[in-house]
Structure formats: C-alpha cells, structure tokens
C-alpha cells in the first residue's frame, strides 16, 4: 500500500490490470452462457473495449500537432502492420472506412476487427516485445511497457473461444464515450470474481515462474555450450598455428628441392649440349651424303637426257624401239623407287637422330642404346653407300646397253627419220 502511494503509475497499472481481468473473465463467462455470436450491442463486450482502450492509452506520450496536444493510440496499433504482414489487411480495411475521421476511431475499429479475426492477443504480443518501438509512443511506466501488459496479453488468448460479428461501418466510433467502470462500484459478486481472478493470476504467475526457471536452465545450457565452443575455437586456433608452421616448413623444403632441381637441371643441360653437338656433327655427315646422292641423281638425269638425244637420232624401227624404251622405262622406274627407298631410309635416319636426341636427356643407362642406334645408323649408311654404288654400276650397264642398241638402230635406220624423231619425242621415261 505504501508502494502504491509513492508510485501513482504503479497503482494505475494495478487498477487497469484488475479491470482487464474482470472484464475479460466476465466476457468469456457471459459469452459461453449466451451461447451465440456476439454483436456490438452486447454490454460485456462494450465494457471490454472500453477497458482495452484505457489500457492502451495508459502512459501514451503527448504529441503536439497544429490543432493542439493529443494522445492517439492508433500510432502503436498501426506499427503492428510492419511487425506482422497478416495485420496489413486489418489496417487497410480501417483506412478505407469512410465514416472514420479521427485516429481514436481507427484504433477502436482496429480492436474490433482484430477480435473478430481472433488474432488480437497475437498482434499485441508482437507489439509489446518491441520495446524499442513502444518507447516512441509510451512512457517507461505505461501498462504496455511494464509486466502488466504481458499479463493482459496473456489473458486475451482466452477470447479466441468467442465468436463476434461486429459491424464497424454503422457505428460512430469517433465520438463514443469510453468511461471505464470504477473499482468502488463493484458489488459483492464482482468482488468474489476479482478474488477468483486473483487466484487465477497467482496460478498463472507460478506457471510463468516455472517457465522462467526452464528458460534459465536453457540459458545455462547455452552458456555451457558457448564455453565449449570457445574451447573448441581455441583448439582450432592452435591447429591453425600448427598448420601455418607446417606450411612454412614445407615451403622451406620446397625451396631447397627447387634449388637442387635447378642445379641438376644445369648439369643435365651441359650433357644435353654435348650430345647436341655430337648430333649436329652426325647430321652434317648425313647431309653431305644426301647432297652426294642428289648430285649423282642429277648426273644420271643428264645421262638419261643424252641417251634420249641419241635415241631420237638413231631409232629406225618402231617395234624394236618401243620394246627398248619400255625396258629403259622399267629400269628408270626401278631406280626412282630405289631413290624413294633411299629417301625413306634417310628419313628413318633423321628420326633415329631425333630419337637419339630425346634419349640423350635420360640417365647414363641409355648410353648403350645410343651406341647401338649409332651402330645401326652406320650400317644403314654403309647399305646406302653400297646401294648407290650398285645404282651407279647399273646405270653404267644401262648406258652401255643403250649405246649398243643405238648403234644397232643406226645401222638399220630408214628414210623416215622425221617420223621416228617425233615418235621418240613422245615417249616418257
């Protein structure tokens, strides 16, 4: 009692809480006994809206406008739309009502629509949890900011069993008088109801205390989990430090390996240069052989041209000349095939040289294979030389035979020399 005298706002909150308890309980009991849908003329329902209006107005900050000072509870109720998108439909309906001209009328319409939607307790619960938003509209000692507001919102859950059909369009919500029932006018039955409500609130407080203890246990568990996570984080940091040290060590080892590899690469490069010089020398010899073969081929071509010139002058008999020319053509094709084979062998030699250059970069064990390849190369070179000598001897024999044929053709040449000349000219070697 002494506390209430020192704190008038606390006394007002207590009175409003008692009136809210009485009004909500009376409305629920009368609605259940009434047994049908409530309308706007139902007295307990009207009394409930008056009490809720005073609870929401309690502690409202005074705002100055160009018409003077006012206290409007439409401001905090309109904020519910931002906290819960489902409340946007109610707010839009209130704004669209043509008969409402004041913020108080909009707030009264909002309360009625929320009750019909059976979401009044849910919307107000969202509102009282945002103390940062309520501080713009209410004083620090207002009902909606203090614990009494949470109790009233908890009591409003019971109204979800009520079905209400309220018509907000036809009512003059802007000018309704909202005078709450005074505590000193209560009768004996209402006092008994208040005592019953007190017992109900005490039971509710005990349940809330048990919920608080449960939440405290959860907080303790969370603190233990947090400490465990901190320990795990410290272990993880130590592991990261160890990994960083290992990474630094691996980088040092990598640097050493790179240096050793560079040194080995330099040594290998020297060996490769030596082997490359050897390859160039051997290739120079092969080029000389190839040039010699080309020179011999040109000489043979020149000899063939000389033979053709002699045949043009000496050919006398067409049948014998055709047979001789076919034989010569066959021999020349064989020589060309032989030359092509020689060129293929030269390509094989070059491929062997390339293979030798590639294998020179390997270890010392490959030196034996290189020597074998060089031996094979020398053998192929000797074979080419022998083949070239055989070709040269064959060419000489062919030239001798051609000259013999030419001399025989001269002896039996006829007068039709011009016709034979054209015939010889058309023959292809």
Tab-separated table of C-alpha atoms in Angstrom:
chain	number	residue	atom	x	y	z
A	1	UNK	CA	0.000	0.000	0.000
A	2	UNK	CA	2.820	2.373	0.816
A	3	UNK	CA	4.438	1.487	-2.542
A	4	UNK	CA	1.246	2.370	-4.402
A	5	UNK	CA	1.084	5.753	-2.710
A	6	UNK	CA	4.651	6.540	-3.678
A	7	UNK	CA	4.124	5.386	-7.288
A	8	UNK	CA	0.808	6.549	-8.794
A	9	UNK	CA	1.594	4.962	-12.154
A	10	UNK	CA	2.008	1.559	-10.485
A	11	UNK	CA	-1.352	1.999	-8.787
A	12	UNK	CA	-2.956	2.876	-12.114
A	13	UNK	CA	-1.395	-0.159	-13.771
A	14	UNK	CA	-2.710	-2.399	-10.968
A	15	UNK	CA	-6.239	-0.972	-11.274
A	16	UNK	CA	-6.218	-1.342	-15.055
A	17	UNK	CA	-4.937	-4.908	-14.742
A	18	UNK	CA	-7.734	-5.800	-12.282
A	19	UNK	CA	-10.351	-4.232	-14.538
A	20	UNK	CA	-8.936	-6.079	-17.544
A	21	UNK	CA	-9.013	-9.389	-15.661
A	22	UNK	CA	-12.597	-8.800	-14.539
A	23	UNK	CA	-13.740	-7.629	-17.951
A	24	UNK	CA	-12.115	-10.486	-19.879
A	25	UNK	CA	-13.324	-13.144	-17.450
A	26	UNK	CA	-16.852	-11.733	-17.361
A	27	UNK	CA	-16.957	-11.520	-21.149
A	28	UNK	CA	-15.790	-15.133	-21.571
A	29	UNK	CA	-18.251	-16.498	-18.980
A	30	UNK	CA	-21.206	-14.498	-20.268
A	31	UNK	CA	-20.395	-15.329	-23.895
A	32	UNK	CA	-20.240	-19.057	-23.117
A	33	UNK	CA	-23.569	-18.886	-21.286
A	34	UNK	CA	-25.054	-16.679	-24.004
A	35	UNK	CA	-24.397	-19.457	-26.497
A	36	UNK	CA	-24.406	-17.493	-29.775
A	37	UNK	CA	-22.415	-14.940	-31.779
A	38	UNK	CA	-21.905	-11.606	-30.008
A	39	UNK	CA	-22.726	-8.298	-31.641
A	40	UNK	CA	-21.814	-4.679	-30.975
A	41	UNK	CA	-24.706	-4.082	-28.550
A	42	UNK	CA	-23.606	-6.783	-26.113
A	43	UNK	CA	-22.825	-4.884	-22.820
A	44	UNK	CA	-19.892	-7.058	-21.597
A	45	UNK	CA	-18.296	-6.674	-24.999
A	46	UNK	CA	-18.707	-2.900	-24.903
A	47	UNK	CA	-17.216	-2.862	-21.421
A	48	UNK	CA	-14.234	-4.944	-22.657
A	49	UNK	CA	-13.474	-2.485	-25.466
A	50	UNK	CA	-13.636	0.441	-23.027
A	51	UNK	CA	-11.184	-1.273	-20.660
A	52	UNK	CA	-8.817	-2.215	-23.508
A	53	UNK	CA	-8.918	1.346	-24.789
A	54	UNK	CA	-7.869	2.698	-21.398
A	55	UNK	CA	-5.127	0.073	-21.054
A	56	UNK	CA	-3.722	1.040	-24.447
A	57	UNK	CA	-3.996	4.753	-23.669
A	58	UNK	CA	-2.182	4.464	-20.367
A	59	UNK	CA	1.207	6.172	-20.481
A	60	UNK	CA	0.856	7.424	-24.058
A	61	UNK	CA	3.231	10.253	-24.863
A	62	UNK	CA	1.632	13.589	-25.629
A	63	UNK	CA	2.226	14.669	-29.215
A	64	UNK	CA	1.871	18.213	-30.388
A	65	UNK	CA	0.005	18.959	-33.621
A	66	UNK	CA	-1.269	22.094	-35.295
A	67	UNK	CA	-4.649	21.557	-33.535
A	68	UNK	CA	-3.061	21.265	-30.090
A	69	UNK	CA	-1.942	18.338	-27.941
A	70	UNK	CA	-3.401	14.857	-28.331
A	71	UNK	CA	-2.876	11.257	-27.281
A	72	UNK	CA	-3.561	8.776	-30.074
A	73	UNK	CA	-3.302	5.002	-29.648
A	74	UNK	CA	-3.642	4.481	-33.421
A	75	UNK	CA	0.112	5.058	-33.771
A	76	UNK	CA	1.303	1.938	-31.889
A	77	UNK	CA	-1.521	-0.212	-33.330
A	78	UNK	CA	-0.553	0.844	-36.839
A	79	UNK	CA	3.017	-0.397	-36.169
A	80	UNK	CA	1.674	-3.979	-35.919
A	81	UNK	CA	1.334	-3.948	-39.695
A	82	UNK	CA	5.127	-3.712	-40.018
A	83	UNK	CA	5.734	-6.474	-37.459
A	84	UNK	CA	3.168	-8.898	-38.910
A	85	UNK	CA	2.235	-8.737	-42.609
A	86	UNK	CA	-1.050	-10.535	-41.828
A	87	UNK	CA	-2.223	-7.435	-39.937
A	88	UNK	CA	-1.922	-5.370	-43.109
A	89	UNK	CA	-5.416	-6.446	-44.185
A	90	UNK	CA	-6.956	-5.047	-40.990
A	91	UNK	CA	-5.012	-1.783	-41.236
A	92	UNK	CA	-6.027	-1.344	-44.878
A	93	UNK	CA	-9.692	-2.009	-44.013
A	94	UNK	CA	-9.554	0.582	-41.223
A	95	UNK	CA	-8.032	3.197	-43.528
A	96	UNK	CA	-10.720	2.539	-46.149
A	97	UNK	CA	-13.673	3.010	-43.755
A	98	UNK	CA	-15.443	6.194	-44.890
A	99	UNK	CA	-17.010	7.129	-41.543
A	100	UNK	CA	-13.754	7.321	-39.528
A	101	UNK	CA	-12.150	10.732	-39.235
A	102	UNK	CA	-10.025	10.534	-36.051
A	103	UNK	CA	-7.111	8.291	-35.039
A	104	UNK	CA	-9.108	7.163	-31.990
A	105	UNK	CA	-11.929	5.938	-34.215
A	106	UNK	CA	-9.427	4.000	-36.355
A	107	UNK	CA	-7.930	2.418	-33.227
A	108	UNK	CA	-11.396	1.345	-31.990
A	109	UNK	CA	-12.192	-0.172	-35.392
A	110	UNK	CA	-8.836	-1.976	-35.413
A	111	UNK	CA	-9.554	-3.559	-31.986
A	112	UNK	CA	-12.940	-4.835	-33.171
A	113	UNK	CA	-11.599	-6.271	-36.418
A	114	UNK	CA	-8.696	-7.971	-34.601
A	115	UNK	CA	-11.146	-9.523	-32.116
A	116	UNK	CA	-13.333	-10.859	-34.940
A	117	UNK	CA	-10.183	-12.273	-36.585
A	118	UNK	CA	-9.211	-13.913	-33.244
A	119	UNK	CA	-5.679	-12.505	-33.580
A	120	UNK	CA	-5.885	-9.664	-31.029
A	121	UNK	CA	-3.621	-11.436	-28.500
A	122	UNK	CA	-1.096	-12.378	-31.206
A	123	UNK	CA	-0.854	-8.846	-32.600
A	124	UNK	CA	-0.446	-7.213	-29.174
A	125	UNK	CA	2.150	-9.827	-28.163
A	126	UNK	CA	4.250	-8.837	-31.170
A	127	UNK	CA	3.864	-5.208	-30.212
A	128	UNK	CA	4.935	-5.494	-26.568
A	129	UNK	CA	8.035	-7.492	-27.491
A	130	UNK	CA	9.411	-4.486	-29.402
A	131	UNK	CA	10.318	-2.153	-26.555
A	132	UNK	CA	12.385	-0.060	-28.924
A	133	UNK	CA	9.274	0.786	-30.959
A	134	UNK	CA	7.000	1.260	-27.959
A	135	UNK	CA	9.387	3.806	-26.447
A	136	UNK	CA	8.399	6.221	-29.235
A	137	UNK	CA	4.738	6.111	-28.149
A	138	UNK	CA	4.664	5.216	-24.417
A	139	UNK	CA	6.288	6.359	-21.214
A	140	UNK	CA	8.577	3.924	-19.452
A	141	UNK	CA	5.920	3.243	-16.779
A	142	UNK	CA	2.996	2.562	-19.141
A	143	UNK	CA	0.941	-0.625	-18.915
A	144	UNK	CA	2.026	-1.862	-22.371
A	145	UNK	CA	5.686	-1.420	-21.465
A	146	UNK	CA	5.610	-2.989	-17.990
A	147	UNK	CA	4.814	-6.564	-16.900
A	148	UNK	CA	1.090	-5.828	-16.605
A	149	UNK	CA	0.910	-5.507	-20.358
A	150	UNK	CA	2.277	-9.040	-20.814
A	151	UNK	CA	-0.293	-10.363	-18.297
A	152	UNK	CA	-3.147	-8.631	-20.136
A	153	UNK	CA	-1.976	-10.017	-23.469
A	154	UNK	CA	-1.852	-13.498	-21.932
A	155	UNK	CA	-5.444	-13.089	-20.722
A	156	UNK	CA	-6.559	-12.044	-24.206
A	157	UNK	CA	-5.751	-15.546	-25.502
A	158	UNK	CA	-8.937	-16.775	-23.818
A	159	UNK	CA	-11.037	-14.544	-26.097
A	160	UNK	CA	-10.256	-16.831	-29.033
A	161	UNK	CA	-13.195	-19.032	-27.920
A	162	UNK	CA	-15.617	-16.156	-28.600
A	163	UNK	CA	-17.297	-15.599	-31.939
A	164	UNK	CA	-18.087	-11.933	-32.572
A	165	UNK	CA	-19.865	-10.317	-35.515
A	166	UNK	CA	-19.246	-6.598	-35.234
A	167	UNK	CA	-20.287	-4.008	-37.810
A	168	UNK	CA	-17.817	-1.140	-37.651
A	169	UNK	CA	-19.272	0.796	-40.584
A	170	UNK	CA	-22.508	1.845	-38.958
A	171	UNK	CA	-21.058	2.846	-35.561
A	172	UNK	CA	-19.866	6.291	-34.603
A	173	UNK	CA	-16.501	5.200	-33.269
A	174	UNK	CA	-15.028	8.727	-33.351
A	175	UNK	CA	-17.317	10.139	-30.618
A	176	UNK	CA	-18.055	7.167	-28.362
A	177	UNK	CA	-17.572	7.870	-24.656
A	178	UNK	CA	-15.102	5.475	-23.089
A	179	UNK	CA	-15.577	5.678	-19.323
A	180	UNK	CA	-14.311	2.558	-17.543
A	181	UNK	CA	-16.167	1.041	-14.594
A	182	UNK	CA	-14.724	2.257	-11.278
A	183	UNK	CA	-13.480	-0.242	-8.728
A	184	UNK	CA	-15.530	1.257	-5.862
A	185	UNK	CA	-18.835	0.460	-7.690
A	186	UNK	CA	-18.185	-3.254	-7.686
A	187	UNK	CA	-20.751	-5.463	-5.969
A	188	UNK	CA	-20.126	-8.451	-3.761
A	189	UNK	CA	-20.383	-10.899	-6.653
A	190	UNK	CA	-17.845	-8.908	-8.624
A	191	UNK	CA	-15.509	-8.837	-5.593
A	192	UNK	CA	-15.715	-12.602	-5.419
A	193	UNK	CA	-14.980	-12.724	-9.117
A	194	UNK	CA	-11.977	-10.497	-8.557
A	195	UNK	CA	-10.720	-12.831	-5.832
A	196	UNK	CA	-11.156	-15.776	-8.158
A	197	UNK	CA	-9.308	-13.848	-10.792
A	198	UNK	CA	-6.548	-13.122	-8.278
A	199	UNK	CA	-6.164	-16.838	-7.632
A	200	UNK	CA	-6.080	-17.398	-11.379
A	201	UNK	CA	-3.376	-14.764	-11.774
A	202	UNK	CA	-1.343	-16.275	-8.941
A	203	UNK	CA	-1.555	-19.663	-10.651
A	204	UNK	CA	-0.543	-18.006	-13.905
A	205	UNK	CA	2.385	-16.379	-12.103
A	206	UNK	CA	3.500	-19.757	-10.809
A	207	UNK	CA	3.367	-21.137	-14.320
A	208	UNK	CA	5.343	-18.155	-15.564
A	209	UNK	CA	7.913	-18.684	-12.808
A	210	UNK	CA	8.299	-22.320	-13.851
A	211	UNK	CA	8.721	-21.120	-17.440
A	212	UNK	CA	11.359	-18.666	-16.219
A	213	UNK	CA	13.207	-21.470	-14.450
A	214	UNK	CA	13.055	-23.532	-17.625
A	215	UNK	CA	14.399	-20.642	-19.639
A	216	UNK	CA	17.136	-20.118	-17.066
A	217	UNK	CA	18.112	-23.765	-17.468
A	218	UNK	CA	18.253	-23.267	-21.215
A	219	UNK	CA	20.407	-20.194	-20.672
A	220	UNK	CA	22.775	-22.226	-18.502
A	221	UNK	CA	22.952	-24.906	-21.173
A	222	UNK	CA	23.651	-22.280	-23.780
A	223	UNK	CA	26.403	-20.807	-21.623
A	224	UNK	CA	27.958	-24.262	-21.252
A	225	UNK	CA	27.683	-24.786	-24.995
A	226	UNK	CA	29.219	-21.354	-25.531
A	227	UNK	CA	32.144	-22.164	-23.248
A	228	UNK	CA	32.588	-25.469	-25.055
A	229	UNK	CA	32.570	-23.674	-28.386
A	230	UNK	CA	35.146	-21.222	-27.064
A	231	UNK	CA	37.393	-24.134	-26.071
A	232	UNK	CA	36.912	-25.711	-29.493
A	233	UNK	CA	37.729	-22.356	-31.085
A	234	UNK	CA	40.941	-22.148	-29.079
A	235	UNK	CA	41.847	-25.687	-30.154
A	236	UNK	CA	41.067	-24.742	-33.747
A	237	UNK	CA	43.291	-21.671	-33.464
A	238	UNK	CA	46.132	-23.834	-32.139
A	239	UNK	CA	45.624	-26.239	-35.012
A	240	UNK	CA	45.734	-23.322	-37.437
A	241	UNK	CA	49.006	-22.134	-35.905
A	242	UNK	CA	50.447	-25.640	-36.227
A	243	UNK	CA	49.284	-25.861	-39.822
A	244	UNK	CA	50.864	-22.496	-40.556
A	245	UNK	CA	54.144	-23.691	-39.089
A	246	UNK	CA	53.948	-26.895	-41.129
A	247	UNK	CA	53.158	-24.811	-44.209
A	248	UNK	CA	56.199	-22.620	-43.567
A	249	UNK	CA	58.363	-25.715	-43.124
A	250	UNK	CA	57.008	-27.250	-46.319
A	251	UNK	CA	57.722	-24.032	-48.189
A	252	UNK	CA	61.331	-24.099	-46.974
A	253	UNK	CA	61.667	-27.720	-48.046
A	254	UNK	CA	60.109	-26.848	-51.389
A	255	UNK	CA	62.659	-24.061	-51.855
A	256	UNK	CA	65.514	-26.470	-51.127
A	257	UNK	CA	64.079	-29.019	-53.564
A	258	UNK	CA	63.759	-26.329	-56.231
A	259	UNK	CA	67.385	-25.295	-55.735
A	260	UNK	CA	68.559	-28.898	-56.024
A	261	UNK	CA	66.394	-29.408	-59.087
A	262	UNK	CA	67.837	-26.260	-60.667
A	263	UNK	CA	71.373	-27.480	-60.069
A	264	UNK	CA	70.543	-30.898	-61.519
A	265	UNK	CA	68.894	-29.190	-64.474
A	266	UNK	CA	72.050	-27.167	-65.145
A	267	UNK	CA	74.177	-30.344	-65.101
A	268	UNK	CA	71.710	-32.075	-67.398
A	269	UNK	CA	71.734	-29.059	-69.725
A	270	UNK	CA	75.522	-29.334	-70.096
A	271	UNK	CA	75.191	-33.012	-71.013
A	272	UNK	CA	72.447	-32.181	-73.487
A	273	UNK	CA	74.611	-29.507	-75.130
A	274	UNK	CA	77.458	-32.022	-75.603
A	275	UNK	CA	75.115	-34.620	-77.069
A	276	UNK	CA	73.542	-31.934	-79.269
A	277	UNK	CA	76.955	-31.070	-80.725
A	278	UNK	CA	77.516	-34.743	-81.476
A	279	UNK	CA	74.133	-34.926	-83.154
A	280	UNK	CA	74.868	-31.853	-85.268
A	281	UNK	CA	78.148	-33.374	-86.471
A	282	UNK	CA	76.477	-36.654	-87.382
A	283	UNK	CA	73.706	-34.775	-89.116
A	284	UNK	CA	76.257	-32.780	-91.113
A	285	UNK	CA	77.705	-36.059	-92.409
A	286	UNK	CA	74.239	-37.273	-93.379
A	287	UNK	CA	73.567	-34.015	-95.203
A	288	UNK	CA	76.757	-34.466	-97.185
A	289	UNK	CA	75.658	-37.964	-98.109
A	290	UNK	CA	72.290	-36.680	-99.160
A	291	UNK	CA	73.869	-33.942	-101.315
A	292	UNK	CA	76.117	-36.526	-102.951
A	293	UNK	CA	73.110	-38.696	-103.748
A	294	UNK	CA	71.341	-35.718	-105.287
A	295	UNK	CA	74.418	-34.919	-107.377
A	296	UNK	CA	74.538	-38.490	-108.634
A	297	UNK	CA	70.852	-38.287	-109.432
A	298	UNK	CA	71.376	-35.144	-111.469
A	299	UNK	CA	74.218	-36.830	-113.312
A	300	UNK	CA	72.018	-39.817	-114.058
A	301	UNK	CA	69.310	-37.497	-115.281
A	302	UNK	CA	71.841	-35.809	-117.573
A	303	UNK	CA	72.955	-39.199	-118.860
A	304	UNK	CA	69.358	-40.148	-119.471
A	305	UNK	CA	68.877	-36.959	-121.451
A	306	UNK	CA	71.930	-37.775	-123.555
A	307	UNK	CA	70.546	-41.240	-124.194
A	308	UNK	CA	67.249	-39.754	-125.290
A	309	UNK	CA	69.004	-37.424	-127.710
A	310	UNK	CA	70.961	-40.296	-129.197
A	311	UNK	CA	67.810	-42.403	-129.475
A	312	UNK	CA	65.997	-39.576	-131.276
A	313	UNK	CA	68.635	-39.609	-133.993
A	314	UNK	CA	69.243	-43.422	-134.167
A	315	UNK	CA	65.790	-45.029	-133.790
A	316	UNK	CA	64.751	-46.709	-137.023
A	317	UNK	CA	62.324	-49.413	-136.185
A	318	UNK	CA	59.237	-48.583	-134.153
A	319	UNK	CA	58.551	-52.028	-132.696
A	320	UNK	CA	62.081	-52.644	-131.511
A	321	UNK	CA	62.326	-49.067	-130.269
A	322	UNK	CA	59.087	-49.458	-128.199
A	323	UNK	CA	60.395	-52.638	-126.638
A	324	UNK	CA	63.732	-50.994	-125.838
A	325	UNK	CA	62.020	-47.902	-124.454
A	326	UNK	CA	59.767	-49.993	-122.214
A	327	UNK	CA	62.795	-51.776	-120.862
A	328	UNK	CA	64.510	-48.452	-120.229
A	329	UNK	CA	61.376	-47.026	-118.614
A	330	UNK	CA	61.127	-50.044	-116.323
A	331	UNK	CA	64.751	-49.649	-115.261
A	332	UNK	CA	64.293	-45.947	-114.629
A	333	UNK	CA	61.174	-46.583	-112.509
A	334	UNK	CA	63.102	-49.114	-110.507
A	335	UNK	CA	65.812	-46.504	-109.941
A	336	UNK	CA	63.208	-43.970	-108.860
A	337	UNK	CA	61.707	-46.496	-106.466
A	338	UNK	CA	65.215	-47.147	-105.205
A	339	UNK	CA	65.735	-43.408	-104.726
A	340	UNK	CA	62.418	-43.132	-102.896
A	341	UNK	CA	63.500	-46.011	-100.693
A	342	UNK	CA	66.772	-44.198	-100.056
A	343	UNK	CA	64.873	-41.078	-99.103
A	344	UNK	CA	62.722	-43.091	-96.717
A	345	UNK	CA	65.873	-44.538	-95.232
A	346	UNK	CA	67.263	-41.017	-94.868
A	347	UNK	CA	64.015	-40.022	-93.081
A	348	UNK	CA	64.435	-43.028	-90.825
A	349	UNK	CA	67.982	-41.896	-90.096
A	350	UNK	CA	66.710	-38.447	-89.199
A	351	UNK	CA	64.020	-39.980	-86.987
A	352	UNK	CA	66.696	-42.093	-85.313
A	353	UNK	CA	68.748	-38.956	-84.737
A	354	UNK	CA	65.726	-37.211	-83.182
A	355	UNK	CA	65.105	-40.270	-81.028
A	356	UNK	CA	68.770	-40.208	-80.015
A	357	UNK	CA	68.470	-36.535	-79.070
A	358	UNK	CA	65.405	-37.277	-76.960
A	359	UNK	CA	67.013	-40.239	-75.234
A	360	UNK	CA	70.171	-38.228	-74.562
A	361	UNK	CA	68.234	-36.427	-71.785
A	362	UNK	CA	67.751	-39.588	-69.769
A	363	UNK	CA	70.170	-41.291	-67.365
A	364	UNK	CA	73.573	-42.855	-68.182
A	365	UNK	CA	71.925	-46.250	-68.663
A	366	UNK	CA	70.593	-45.046	-72.041
A	367	UNK	CA	74.094	-44.525	-73.452
A	368	UNK	CA	74.308	-48.139	-74.512
A	369	UNK	CA	71.102	-47.811	-76.524
A	370	UNK	CA	72.510	-44.677	-78.172
A	371	UNK	CA	75.653	-46.574	-79.197
A	372	UNK	CA	73.509	-49.356	-80.665
A	373	UNK	CA	71.482	-46.796	-82.568
A	374	UNK	CA	74.646	-45.148	-83.876
A	375	UNK	CA	75.890	-48.599	-84.996
A	376	UNK	CA	72.616	-49.216	-86.816
A	377	UNK	CA	72.921	-45.793	-88.364
A	378	UNK	CA	76.409	-46.592	-89.624
A	379	UNK	CA	75.159	-49.911	-91.010
A	380	UNK	CA	72.303	-48.169	-92.813
A	381	UNK	CA	74.788	-45.577	-94.118
A	382	UNK	CA	77.016	-48.385	-95.466
A	383	UNK	CA	73.968	-50.014	-97.029
A	384	UNK	CA	73.025	-46.720	-98.675
A	385	UNK	CA	76.588	-46.339	-99.981
A	386	UNK	CA	76.566	-49.869	-101.356
A	387	UNK	CA	73.161	-49.318	-102.930
A	388	UNK	CA	74.354	-46.105	-104.519
A	389	UNK	CA	77.361	-47.957	-105.959
A	390	UNK	CA	75.073	-50.647	-107.314
A	391	UNK	CA	72.862	-47.996	-108.865
A	392	UNK	CA	75.891	-46.340	-110.386
A	393	UNK	CA	77.087	-49.671	-111.840
A	394	UNK	CA	73.532	-50.435	-113.042
A	395	UNK	CA	73.335	-47.053	-114.655
A	396	UNK	CA	76.650	-47.639	-116.422
A	397	UNK	CA	75.431	-51.004	-117.658
A	398	UNK	CA	72.188	-49.439	-118.780
A	399	UNK	CA	74.087	-46.712	-120.636
A	400	UNK	CA	76.277	-49.326	-122.327
A	401	UNK	CA	73.223	-51.319	-123.400
A	402	UNK	CA	71.546	-48.185	-124.666
A	403	UNK	CA	74.554	-47.217	-126.708
A	404	UNK	CA	74.699	-50.733	-128.163
A	405	UNK	CA	71.015	-50.520	-129.087
A	406	UNK	CA	71.541	-47.110	-130.534
A	407	UNK	CA	74.394	-48.336	-132.757
A	408	UNK	CA	72.248	-51.202	-133.955
A	409	UNK	CA	69.378	-48.824	-134.632
A	410	UNK	CA	71.707	-46.583	-136.682
A	411	UNK	CA	72.642	-49.445	-138.951
A	412	UNK	CA	69.063	-50.253	-139.822
A	413	UNK	CA	67.666	-46.721	-139.873
A	414	UNK	CA	65.233	-45.912	-142.678
A	415	UNK	CA	64.483	-42.718	-144.624
A	416	UNK	CA	61.545	-41.772	-142.376
A	417	UNK	CA	63.828	-40.068	-139.834
A	418	UNK	CA	61.474	-37.162	-139.085
A	419	UNK	CA	58.609	-39.538	-138.207
A	420	UNK	CA	60.853	-41.527	-135.907
A	421	UNK	CA	62.083	-38.338	-134.244
A	422	UNK	CA	58.516	-37.370	-133.323
A	423	UNK	CA	57.818	-40.897	-132.095
A	424	UNK	CA	60.850	-40.851	-129.826
A	425	UNK	CA	59.959	-37.401	-128.545
A	426	UNK	CA	56.516	-38.610	-127.412
A	427	UNK	CA	57.976	-41.400	-125.300
A	428	UNK	CA	58.119	-40.721	-121.486
A	429	UNK	CA	60.792	-42.051	-119.311
